[in-house]
PDB file of C-alpha atoms in Angstrom:
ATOM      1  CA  UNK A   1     -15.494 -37.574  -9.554  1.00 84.00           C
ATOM      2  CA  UNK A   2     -15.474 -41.055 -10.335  1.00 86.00           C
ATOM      3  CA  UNK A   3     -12.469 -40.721 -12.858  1.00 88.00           C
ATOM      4  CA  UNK A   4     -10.980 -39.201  -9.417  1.00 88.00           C
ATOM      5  CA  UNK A   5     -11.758 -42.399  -7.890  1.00 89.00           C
ATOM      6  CA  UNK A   6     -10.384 -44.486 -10.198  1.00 89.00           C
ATOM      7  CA  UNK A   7      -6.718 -42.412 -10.459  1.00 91.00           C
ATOM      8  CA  UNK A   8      -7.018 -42.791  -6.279  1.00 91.00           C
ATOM      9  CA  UNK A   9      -7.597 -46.497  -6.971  1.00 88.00           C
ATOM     10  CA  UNK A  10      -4.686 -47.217  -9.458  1.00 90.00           C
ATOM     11  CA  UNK A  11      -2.376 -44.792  -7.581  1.00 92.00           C
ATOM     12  CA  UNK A  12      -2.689 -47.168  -4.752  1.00 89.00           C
ATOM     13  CA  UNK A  13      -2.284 -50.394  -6.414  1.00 88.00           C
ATOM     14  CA  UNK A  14       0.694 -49.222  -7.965  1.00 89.00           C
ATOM     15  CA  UNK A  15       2.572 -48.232  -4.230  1.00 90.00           C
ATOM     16  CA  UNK A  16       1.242 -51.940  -3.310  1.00 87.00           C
ATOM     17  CA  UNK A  17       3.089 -53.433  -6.103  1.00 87.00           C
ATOM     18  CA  UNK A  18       6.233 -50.953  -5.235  1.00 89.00           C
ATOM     19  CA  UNK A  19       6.133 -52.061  -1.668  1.00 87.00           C
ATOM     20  CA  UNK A  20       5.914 -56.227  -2.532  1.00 85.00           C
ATOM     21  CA  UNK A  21       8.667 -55.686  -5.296  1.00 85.00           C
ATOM     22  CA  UNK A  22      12.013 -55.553  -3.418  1.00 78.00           C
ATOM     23  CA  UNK A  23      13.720 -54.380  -6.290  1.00 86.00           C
ATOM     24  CA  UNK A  24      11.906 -51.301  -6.346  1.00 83.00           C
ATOM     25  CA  UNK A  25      13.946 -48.455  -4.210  1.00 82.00           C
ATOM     26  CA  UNK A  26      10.643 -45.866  -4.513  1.00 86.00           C
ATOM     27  CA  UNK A  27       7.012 -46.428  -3.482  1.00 87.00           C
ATOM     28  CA  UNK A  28       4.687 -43.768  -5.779  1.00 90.00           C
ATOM     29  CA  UNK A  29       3.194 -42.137  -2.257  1.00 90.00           C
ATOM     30  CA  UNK A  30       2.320 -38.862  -4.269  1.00 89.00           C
ATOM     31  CA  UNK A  31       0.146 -40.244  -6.565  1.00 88.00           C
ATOM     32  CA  UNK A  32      -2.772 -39.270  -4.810  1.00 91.00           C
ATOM     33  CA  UNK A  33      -4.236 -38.527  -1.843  1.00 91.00           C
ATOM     34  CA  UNK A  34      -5.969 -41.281  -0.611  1.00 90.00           C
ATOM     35  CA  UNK A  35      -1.821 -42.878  -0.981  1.00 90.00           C
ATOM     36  CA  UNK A  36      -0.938 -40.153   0.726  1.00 89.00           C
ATOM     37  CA  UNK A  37      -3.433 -40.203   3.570  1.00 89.00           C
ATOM     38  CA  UNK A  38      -2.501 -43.860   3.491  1.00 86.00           C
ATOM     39  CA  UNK A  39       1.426 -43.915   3.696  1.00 86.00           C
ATOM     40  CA  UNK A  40       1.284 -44.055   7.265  1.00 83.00           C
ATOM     41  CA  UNK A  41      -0.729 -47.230   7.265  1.00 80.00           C
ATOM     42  CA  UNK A  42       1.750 -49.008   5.423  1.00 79.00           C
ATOM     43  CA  UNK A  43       5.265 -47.551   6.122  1.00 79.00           C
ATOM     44  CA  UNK A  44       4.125 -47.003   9.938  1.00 72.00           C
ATOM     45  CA  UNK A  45       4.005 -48.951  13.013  1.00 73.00           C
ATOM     46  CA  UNK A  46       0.617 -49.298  12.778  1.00 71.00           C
ATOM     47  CA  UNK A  47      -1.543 -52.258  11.970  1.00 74.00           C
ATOM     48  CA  UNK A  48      -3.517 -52.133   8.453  1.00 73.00           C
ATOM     49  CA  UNK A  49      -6.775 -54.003   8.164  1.00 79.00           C
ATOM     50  CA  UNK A  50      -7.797 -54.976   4.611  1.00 80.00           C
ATOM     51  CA  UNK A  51     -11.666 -55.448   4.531  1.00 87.00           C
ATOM     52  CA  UNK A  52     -12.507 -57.691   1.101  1.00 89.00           C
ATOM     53  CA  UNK A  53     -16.224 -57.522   0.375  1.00 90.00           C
ATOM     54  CA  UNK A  54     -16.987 -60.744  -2.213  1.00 91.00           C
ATOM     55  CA  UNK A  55     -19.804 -62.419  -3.611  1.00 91.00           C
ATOM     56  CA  UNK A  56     -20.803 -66.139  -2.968  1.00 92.00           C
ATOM     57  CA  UNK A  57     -23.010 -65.623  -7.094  1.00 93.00           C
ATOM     58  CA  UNK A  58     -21.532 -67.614  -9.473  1.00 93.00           C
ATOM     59  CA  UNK A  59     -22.026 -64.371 -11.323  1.00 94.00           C
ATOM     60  CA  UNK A  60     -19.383 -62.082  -9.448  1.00 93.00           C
ATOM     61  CA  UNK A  61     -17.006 -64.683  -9.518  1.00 94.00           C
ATOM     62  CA  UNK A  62     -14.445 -62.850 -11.486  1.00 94.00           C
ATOM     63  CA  UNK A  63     -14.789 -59.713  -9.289  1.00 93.00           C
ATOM     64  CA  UNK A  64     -14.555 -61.769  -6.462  1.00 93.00           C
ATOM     65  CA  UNK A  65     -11.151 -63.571  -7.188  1.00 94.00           C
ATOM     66  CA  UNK A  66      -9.553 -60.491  -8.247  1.00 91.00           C
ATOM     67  CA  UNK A  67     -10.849 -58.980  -4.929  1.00 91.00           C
ATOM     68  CA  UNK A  68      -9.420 -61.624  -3.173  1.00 92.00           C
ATOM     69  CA  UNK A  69      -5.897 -61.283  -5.098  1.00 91.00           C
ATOM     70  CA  UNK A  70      -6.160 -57.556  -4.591  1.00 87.00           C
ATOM     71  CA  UNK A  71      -6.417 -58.492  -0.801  1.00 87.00           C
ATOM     72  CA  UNK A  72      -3.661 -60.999  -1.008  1.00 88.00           C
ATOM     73  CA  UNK A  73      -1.048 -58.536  -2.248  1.00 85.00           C
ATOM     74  CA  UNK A  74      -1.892 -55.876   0.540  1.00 83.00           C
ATOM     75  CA  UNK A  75      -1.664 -58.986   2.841  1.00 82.00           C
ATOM     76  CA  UNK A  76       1.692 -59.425   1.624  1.00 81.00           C
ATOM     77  CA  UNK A  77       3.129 -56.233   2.378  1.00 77.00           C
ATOM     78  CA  UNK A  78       3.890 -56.804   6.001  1.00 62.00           C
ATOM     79  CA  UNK A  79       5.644 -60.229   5.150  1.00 56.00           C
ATOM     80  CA  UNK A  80       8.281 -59.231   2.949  1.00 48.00           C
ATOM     81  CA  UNK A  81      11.531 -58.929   4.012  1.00 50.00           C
ATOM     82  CA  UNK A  82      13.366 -56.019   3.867  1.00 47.00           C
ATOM     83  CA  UNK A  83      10.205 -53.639   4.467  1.00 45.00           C
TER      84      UNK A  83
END
């Protein structure tokens, strides 16, 4: 199950990079499910919420800045042009 998870997980970073690169002509929706289930939030009308759970522990900080970069790049999905 968690080997699931993780496929799910990179399935849908790679259709975030697809939609922030505007030379890419084809976002990987069939990757998985949860993209699937998903494509509506981002190809929609719809408003997306990104929810970025961090840690103030000097211990999580590398977690926590690549949580906050994950978050970034889903942030930028509305703002590019063309999309």
């Amino acid at each position: 199950e968690g080997a699931e998870i993780n496929k799910s997980l990179l399935a849908l970073k790679e259709c975030i990079r697809a939609m922030n690169d505007p030379s890419s002509g084809f976002t990987p929706f069939r990757g998985s499910k949860l993209t699937l289930i998903l494509r509506e939030s981002f190809v929609g009308a719809g408003r997306t919420v990104m929810i970025a759970n961090i840690s103030p522990h000097a211990g999580s900080c590398v977690e926590t800045l690549n949580t906050l970069r994950y978050a970034d790049r889903v942030k930028q999905i509305g703002s590019t042009p063309g999309r």
